[in-house]
XYZ file of C-alpha atoms in Angstrom:
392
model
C 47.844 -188.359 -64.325
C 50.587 -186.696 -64.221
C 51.266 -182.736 -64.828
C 54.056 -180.387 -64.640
C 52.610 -177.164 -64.049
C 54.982 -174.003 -65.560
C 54.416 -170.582 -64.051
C 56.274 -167.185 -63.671
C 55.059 -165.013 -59.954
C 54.493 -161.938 -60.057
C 56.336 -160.219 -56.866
C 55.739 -161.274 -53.743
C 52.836 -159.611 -52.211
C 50.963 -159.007 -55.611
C 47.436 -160.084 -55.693
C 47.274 -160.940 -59.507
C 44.436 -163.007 -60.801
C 47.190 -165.527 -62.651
C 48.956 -166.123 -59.833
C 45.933 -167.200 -57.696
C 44.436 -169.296 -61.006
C 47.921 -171.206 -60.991
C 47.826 -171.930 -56.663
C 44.331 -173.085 -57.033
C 44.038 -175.250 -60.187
C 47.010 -177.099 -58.907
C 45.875 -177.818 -55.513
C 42.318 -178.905 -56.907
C 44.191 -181.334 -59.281
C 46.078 -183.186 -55.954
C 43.456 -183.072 -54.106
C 41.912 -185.493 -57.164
C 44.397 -187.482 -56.731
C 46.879 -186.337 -59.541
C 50.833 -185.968 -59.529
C 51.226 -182.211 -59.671
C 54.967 -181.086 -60.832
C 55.445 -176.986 -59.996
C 58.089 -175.242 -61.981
C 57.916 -171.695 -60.393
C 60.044 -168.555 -60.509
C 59.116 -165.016 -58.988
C 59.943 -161.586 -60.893
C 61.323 -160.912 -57.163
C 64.460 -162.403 -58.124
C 65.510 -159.864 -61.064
C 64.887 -156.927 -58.482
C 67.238 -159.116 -55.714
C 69.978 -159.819 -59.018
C 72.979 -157.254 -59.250
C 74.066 -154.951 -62.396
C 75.602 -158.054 -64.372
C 72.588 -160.343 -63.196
C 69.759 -158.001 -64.333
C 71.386 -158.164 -67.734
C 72.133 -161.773 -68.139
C 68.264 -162.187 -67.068
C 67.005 -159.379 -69.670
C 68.793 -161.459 -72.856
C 67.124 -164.726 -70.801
C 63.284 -163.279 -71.187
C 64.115 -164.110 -75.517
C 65.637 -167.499 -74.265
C 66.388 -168.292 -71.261
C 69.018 -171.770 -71.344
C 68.962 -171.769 -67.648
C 64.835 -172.583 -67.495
C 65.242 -174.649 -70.847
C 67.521 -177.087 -68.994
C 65.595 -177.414 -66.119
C 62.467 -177.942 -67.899
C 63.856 -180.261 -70.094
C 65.416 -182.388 -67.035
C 62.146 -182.560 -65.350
C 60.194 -183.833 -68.560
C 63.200 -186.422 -69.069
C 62.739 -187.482 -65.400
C 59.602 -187.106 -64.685
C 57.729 -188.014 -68.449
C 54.850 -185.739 -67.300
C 51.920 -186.451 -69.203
C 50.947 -182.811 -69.769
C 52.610 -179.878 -69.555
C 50.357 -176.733 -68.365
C 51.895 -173.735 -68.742
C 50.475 -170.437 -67.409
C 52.653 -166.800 -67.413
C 56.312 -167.407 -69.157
C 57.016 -163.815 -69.529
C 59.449 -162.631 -68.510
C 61.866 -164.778 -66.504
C 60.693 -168.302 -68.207
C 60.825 -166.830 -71.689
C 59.291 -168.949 -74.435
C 62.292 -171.707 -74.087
C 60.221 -173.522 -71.546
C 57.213 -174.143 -74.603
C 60.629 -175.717 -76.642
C 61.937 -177.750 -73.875
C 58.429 -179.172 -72.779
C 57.202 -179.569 -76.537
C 60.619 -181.081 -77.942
C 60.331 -183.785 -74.887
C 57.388 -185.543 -76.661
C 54.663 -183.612 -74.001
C 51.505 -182.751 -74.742
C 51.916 -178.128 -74.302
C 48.867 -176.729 -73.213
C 48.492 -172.880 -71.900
C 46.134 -170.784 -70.577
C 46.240 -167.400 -71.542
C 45.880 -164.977 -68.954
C 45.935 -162.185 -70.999
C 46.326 -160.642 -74.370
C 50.191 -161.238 -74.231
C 50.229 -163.421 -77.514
C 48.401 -160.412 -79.252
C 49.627 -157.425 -77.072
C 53.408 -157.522 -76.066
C 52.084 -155.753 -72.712
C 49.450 -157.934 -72.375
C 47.159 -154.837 -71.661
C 46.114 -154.498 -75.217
C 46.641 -150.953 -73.719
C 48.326 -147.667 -75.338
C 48.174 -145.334 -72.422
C 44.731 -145.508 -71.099
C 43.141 -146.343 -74.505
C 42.636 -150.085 -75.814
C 44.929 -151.084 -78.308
C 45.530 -154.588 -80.401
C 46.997 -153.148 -83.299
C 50.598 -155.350 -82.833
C 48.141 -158.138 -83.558
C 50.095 -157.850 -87.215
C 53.709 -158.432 -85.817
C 54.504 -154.955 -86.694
C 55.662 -154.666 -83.235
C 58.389 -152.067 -82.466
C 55.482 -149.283 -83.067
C 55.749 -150.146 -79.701
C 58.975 -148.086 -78.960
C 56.950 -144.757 -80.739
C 54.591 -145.042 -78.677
C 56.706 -146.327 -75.139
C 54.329 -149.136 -74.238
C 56.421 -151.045 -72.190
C 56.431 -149.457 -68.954
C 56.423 -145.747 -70.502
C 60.126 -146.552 -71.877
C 61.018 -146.940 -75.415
C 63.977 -148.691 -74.692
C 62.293 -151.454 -72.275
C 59.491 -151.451 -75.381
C 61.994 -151.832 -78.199
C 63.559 -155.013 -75.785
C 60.161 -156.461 -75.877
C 59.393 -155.843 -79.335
C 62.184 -157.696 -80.579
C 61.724 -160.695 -78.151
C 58.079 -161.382 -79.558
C 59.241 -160.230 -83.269
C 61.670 -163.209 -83.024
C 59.310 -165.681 -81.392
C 56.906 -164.607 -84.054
C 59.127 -165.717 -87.024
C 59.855 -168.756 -85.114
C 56.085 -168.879 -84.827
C 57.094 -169.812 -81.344
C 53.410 -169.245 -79.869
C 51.600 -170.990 -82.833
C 53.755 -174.397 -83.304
C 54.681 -175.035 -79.538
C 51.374 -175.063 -77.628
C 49.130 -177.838 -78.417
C 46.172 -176.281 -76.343
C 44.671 -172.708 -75.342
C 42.296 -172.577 -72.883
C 41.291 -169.051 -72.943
C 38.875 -167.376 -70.668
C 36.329 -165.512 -72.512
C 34.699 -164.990 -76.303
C 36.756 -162.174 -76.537
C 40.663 -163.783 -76.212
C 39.433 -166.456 -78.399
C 38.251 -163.766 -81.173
C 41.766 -161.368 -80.757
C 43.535 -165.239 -81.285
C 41.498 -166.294 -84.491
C 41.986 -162.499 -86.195
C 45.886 -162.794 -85.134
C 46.258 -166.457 -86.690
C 45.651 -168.749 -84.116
C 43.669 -172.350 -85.011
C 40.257 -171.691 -83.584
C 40.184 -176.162 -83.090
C 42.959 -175.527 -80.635
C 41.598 -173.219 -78.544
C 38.700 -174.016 -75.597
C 37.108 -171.592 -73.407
C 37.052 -172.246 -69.713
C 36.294 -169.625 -67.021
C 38.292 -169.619 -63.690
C 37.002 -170.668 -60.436
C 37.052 -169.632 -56.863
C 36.598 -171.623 -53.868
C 33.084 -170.943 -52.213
C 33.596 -167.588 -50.216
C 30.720 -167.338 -48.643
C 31.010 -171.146 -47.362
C 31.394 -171.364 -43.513
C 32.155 -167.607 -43.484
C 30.366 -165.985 -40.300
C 30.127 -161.486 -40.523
C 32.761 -160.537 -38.487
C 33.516 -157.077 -37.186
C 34.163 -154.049 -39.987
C 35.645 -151.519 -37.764
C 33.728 -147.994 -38.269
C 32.637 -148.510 -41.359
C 28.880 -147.121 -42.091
C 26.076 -149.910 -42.127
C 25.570 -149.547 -46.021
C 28.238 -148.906 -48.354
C 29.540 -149.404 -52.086
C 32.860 -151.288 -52.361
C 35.707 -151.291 -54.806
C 38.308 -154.126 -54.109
C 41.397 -154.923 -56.098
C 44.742 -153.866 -57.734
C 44.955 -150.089 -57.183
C 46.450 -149.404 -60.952
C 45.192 -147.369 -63.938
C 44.050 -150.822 -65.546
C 41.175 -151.156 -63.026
C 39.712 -148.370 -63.708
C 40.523 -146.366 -60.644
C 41.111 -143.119 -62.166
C 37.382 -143.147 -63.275
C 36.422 -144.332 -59.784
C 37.418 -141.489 -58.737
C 35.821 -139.199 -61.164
C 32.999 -140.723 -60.520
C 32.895 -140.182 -56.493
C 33.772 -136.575 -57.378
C 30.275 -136.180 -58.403
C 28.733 -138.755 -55.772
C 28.602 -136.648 -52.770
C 26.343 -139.356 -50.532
C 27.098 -142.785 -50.919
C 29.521 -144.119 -49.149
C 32.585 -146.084 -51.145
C 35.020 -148.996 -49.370
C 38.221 -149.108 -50.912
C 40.618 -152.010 -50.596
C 43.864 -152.946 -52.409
C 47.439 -151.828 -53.519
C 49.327 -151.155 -56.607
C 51.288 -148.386 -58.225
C 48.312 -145.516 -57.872
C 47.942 -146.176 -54.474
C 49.703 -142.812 -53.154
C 47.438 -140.532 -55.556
C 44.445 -142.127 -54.618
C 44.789 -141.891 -50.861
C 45.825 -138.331 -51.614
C 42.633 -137.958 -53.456
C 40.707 -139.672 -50.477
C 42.043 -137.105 -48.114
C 39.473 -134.548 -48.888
C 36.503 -137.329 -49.225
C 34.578 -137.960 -46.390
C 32.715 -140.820 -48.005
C 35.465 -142.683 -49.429
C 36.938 -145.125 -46.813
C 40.535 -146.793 -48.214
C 41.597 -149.993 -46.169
C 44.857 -149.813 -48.727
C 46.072 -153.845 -48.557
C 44.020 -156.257 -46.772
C 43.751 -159.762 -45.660
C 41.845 -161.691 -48.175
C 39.053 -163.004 -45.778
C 38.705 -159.486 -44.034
C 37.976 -158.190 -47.514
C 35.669 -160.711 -48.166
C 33.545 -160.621 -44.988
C 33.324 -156.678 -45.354
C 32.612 -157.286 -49.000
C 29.749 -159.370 -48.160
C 28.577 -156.798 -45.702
C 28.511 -154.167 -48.569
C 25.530 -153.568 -50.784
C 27.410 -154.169 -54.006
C 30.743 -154.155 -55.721
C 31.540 -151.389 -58.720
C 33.965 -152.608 -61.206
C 35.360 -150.002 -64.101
C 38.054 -152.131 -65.303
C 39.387 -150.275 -68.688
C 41.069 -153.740 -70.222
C 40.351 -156.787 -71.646
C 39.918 -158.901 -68.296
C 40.457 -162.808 -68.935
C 38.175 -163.759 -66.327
C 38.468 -161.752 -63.047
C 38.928 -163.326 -59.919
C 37.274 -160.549 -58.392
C 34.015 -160.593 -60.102
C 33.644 -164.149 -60.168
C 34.163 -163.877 -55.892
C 31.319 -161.008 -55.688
C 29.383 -163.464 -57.128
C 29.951 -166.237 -54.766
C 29.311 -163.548 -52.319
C 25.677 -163.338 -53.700
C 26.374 -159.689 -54.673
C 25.638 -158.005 -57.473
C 28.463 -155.846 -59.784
C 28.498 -153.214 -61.738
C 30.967 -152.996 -64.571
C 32.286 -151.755 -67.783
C 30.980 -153.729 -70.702
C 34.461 -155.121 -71.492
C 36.070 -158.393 -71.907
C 34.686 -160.974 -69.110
C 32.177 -158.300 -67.802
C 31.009 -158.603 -71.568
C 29.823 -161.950 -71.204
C 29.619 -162.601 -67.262
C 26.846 -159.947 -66.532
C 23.595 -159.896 -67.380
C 21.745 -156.540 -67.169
C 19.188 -156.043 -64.474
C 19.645 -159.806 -63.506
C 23.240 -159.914 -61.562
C 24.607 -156.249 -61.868
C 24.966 -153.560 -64.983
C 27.272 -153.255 -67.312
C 28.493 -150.043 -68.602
C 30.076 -148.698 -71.589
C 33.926 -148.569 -71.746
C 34.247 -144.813 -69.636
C 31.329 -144.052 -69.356
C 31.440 -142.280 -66.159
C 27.707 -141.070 -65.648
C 26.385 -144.203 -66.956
C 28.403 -146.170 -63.905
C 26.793 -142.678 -61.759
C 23.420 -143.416 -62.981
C 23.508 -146.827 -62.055
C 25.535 -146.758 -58.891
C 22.208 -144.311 -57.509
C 19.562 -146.729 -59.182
C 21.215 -149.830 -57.134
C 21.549 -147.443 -54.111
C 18.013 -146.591 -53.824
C 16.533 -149.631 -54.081
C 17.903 -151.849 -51.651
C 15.100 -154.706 -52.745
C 16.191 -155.333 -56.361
C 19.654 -154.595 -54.853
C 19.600 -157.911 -52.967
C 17.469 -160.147 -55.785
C 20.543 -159.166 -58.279
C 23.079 -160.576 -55.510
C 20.837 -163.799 -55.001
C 21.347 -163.881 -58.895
C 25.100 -163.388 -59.180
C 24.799 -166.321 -56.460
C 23.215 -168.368 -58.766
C 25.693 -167.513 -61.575
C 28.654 -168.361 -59.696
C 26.915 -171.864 -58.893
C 26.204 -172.802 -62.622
C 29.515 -171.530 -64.088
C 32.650 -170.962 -61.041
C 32.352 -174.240 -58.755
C 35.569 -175.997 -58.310
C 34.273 -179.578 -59.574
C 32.785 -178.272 -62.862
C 36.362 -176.290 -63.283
C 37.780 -179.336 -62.915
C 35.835 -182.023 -64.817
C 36.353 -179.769 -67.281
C 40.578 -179.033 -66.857
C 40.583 -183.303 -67.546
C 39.005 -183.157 -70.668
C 41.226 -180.562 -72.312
C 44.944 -182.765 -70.741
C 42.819 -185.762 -72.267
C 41.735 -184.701 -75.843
């Protein structure tokens, strides 16, 4: 078989869960043996682009001729027998779902996020969840400055989607969602969306804990609590650090970047059981992840299926984290980890200390979470699975 595969980076250095989804379900396709087409571009190269570039490319995220060419060219030359397309926004724009569907292909798309119901694809306003643009009414947007804090960069988005919307861009172009948990597929039926379209598959993550040997964690204390991923309000961080406020004797582990990354090593400065790594190498985090006791997770969104969870898990370690999206439906309570309700800081307190105290049902929840990961996150089911969807 033969698939082009249609994806738009992040910036280089980013550790988004998309990004990772796309590298990984693309290698485990060659590796079976399939033709694997990538059609990439990075949101690195509107930051490199001058005055007059930056606004050629801002018009392009509505419809961008330069990626509808190219995608067209490669379906013409190529005759891909799917086309699977992951993040368009912003540099791809919708144009590439035209070009690949008007070449005869078969359009499928995983959704990421909440983008097709949330502009933002937070489903965000602020710090509070949000999915009221679910009705096209979308330049409430610019009231409320939900693109990036700016009512002008949320009135340029508002109009893109309002005009894909009329052109029912998202509903006539895509013959396939795969979405990642009960949740996307629920915001999709409510917003319009043809629930027969539409199949739920969870992402996957090589085995960590395969061949990995415990290597050296520096002078970090032989039992600790770790929180690892994107430093940003989205995660939760803010209440992570409410909550170690109040926790005055359990050591926390810390690793990641992102745009609250100053203010929280500020905030660390006066904690002497907070330990932040800031950025690290993927299998350093992982060994002194699996050297941890267990991994807290307050994510405040609508997660499509976290990378990070679904590695605890492979980890054999148990999580705790808000009742939310993935977390809604990945966690069982008192079996792999705890979930907790959306902010509810003393809850994730009270069960941080219950975990923390009793090391024994500590380590049964991890051998749990191990089990998890082995019935639902293994690469083979992922893909058995993927083959179905191009072939149906």
């Amino acid at each position: 078989m033969k698939i082009l595969a249609i994806h738009n980076f992040h910036r280089k250095g980013s550790a988004s869960g998309d990004d990772q989804v796309f590298k990984s379900e693309t290698a485990l396709l060659e590796k079976h043996g399939h033709t694997v087409i990538r059609y990439v571009t990075q949101n690195d190269e509107f930051d490199k682009a001058g005055v007059f570039g930056k606004i050629k490319a801002t018009f392009g995220m509505c419809w961008s001729f330069k990626h509808y060419k190219a995608v067209k060219e490669i379906c013409r030359k190529e005759k891909p027998d799917v086309v699977h397309i992951h993040t368009f926004f912003p540099l791809l724009s919708p144009s590439v779902l035209y070009a690949a569907k008007r070449s005869g292909c078969k359009v499928v798309a995983t959704l990421h996020d909440t983008r097709f119901v949330c502009p933002c694809a937070t489903s965000l306003r602020g710090t509070t969840l949000c999915n009221r643009c679910g009705d096209g009414k979308y330049f409430r947007m610019c009231r409320h400055k939900c693109f990036k804090g700016s009512a002008i960069q949320s009135f340029i988005v508002a109009a893109i989607f309002k005009y894909h919307r009329i052109r029912k861009s998202f509903y006539r172009q895509i013959d396939h969602y795969i979405c990642l948990n009960e949740n996307q597929i629920n915001l999709l039926v409510q917003t319009g969306f043809d629930k027969n379209k539409i199949t739920k598959k969870y992402n996957f993550v090589p085995d960590a804990a395969d061949g990995m040997t415990l290597g050296d964690i520096g002078e970090l204390p032989s039992r600790y609590v770790v929180f690892y991923g994107r430093i940003g309000e989205e995660k939760g961080v803010r209440l992570l650090m409410k909550m170690w406020d109040k926790i005055k004797d359990i050591p926390l582990v810390v690793m990641g970047a992102g745009p609250l990354e100053e203010e929280f090593k500020t905030w660390t400065a006066g904690k002497e059981n907070v330990y932040f790594l800031g950025y690290t190498e993927h299998n350093k985090c992982l060994n002194i992840v699996r050297q941890g006791e267990f991994v807290v997770f307050p994510s405040i969104w609508y997660e499509g299926c976290s990378m990070v969870e679904i590695e605890t898990e492979s980890l054999g370690k148990a999580l705790v984290a808000t009742d939310l999206g993935f977390s809604e439906e990945a966690i069982e309570n008192g079996y792999n980890g705890f979930k907790i309700p959306l902010g509810d800081v003393n809850g994730f307190i009270n069960k941080i200390n219950e975990l923390w105290e009793a090391p024994v049902l500590c380590k049964k929840m991890g051998e749990n979470a191990r089990k998890d990961y082995e019935a639902k996150y293994l690469p083979e089911d992922n893909y058995r699975q993927l083959i179905e969807i191009y072939k149906g």
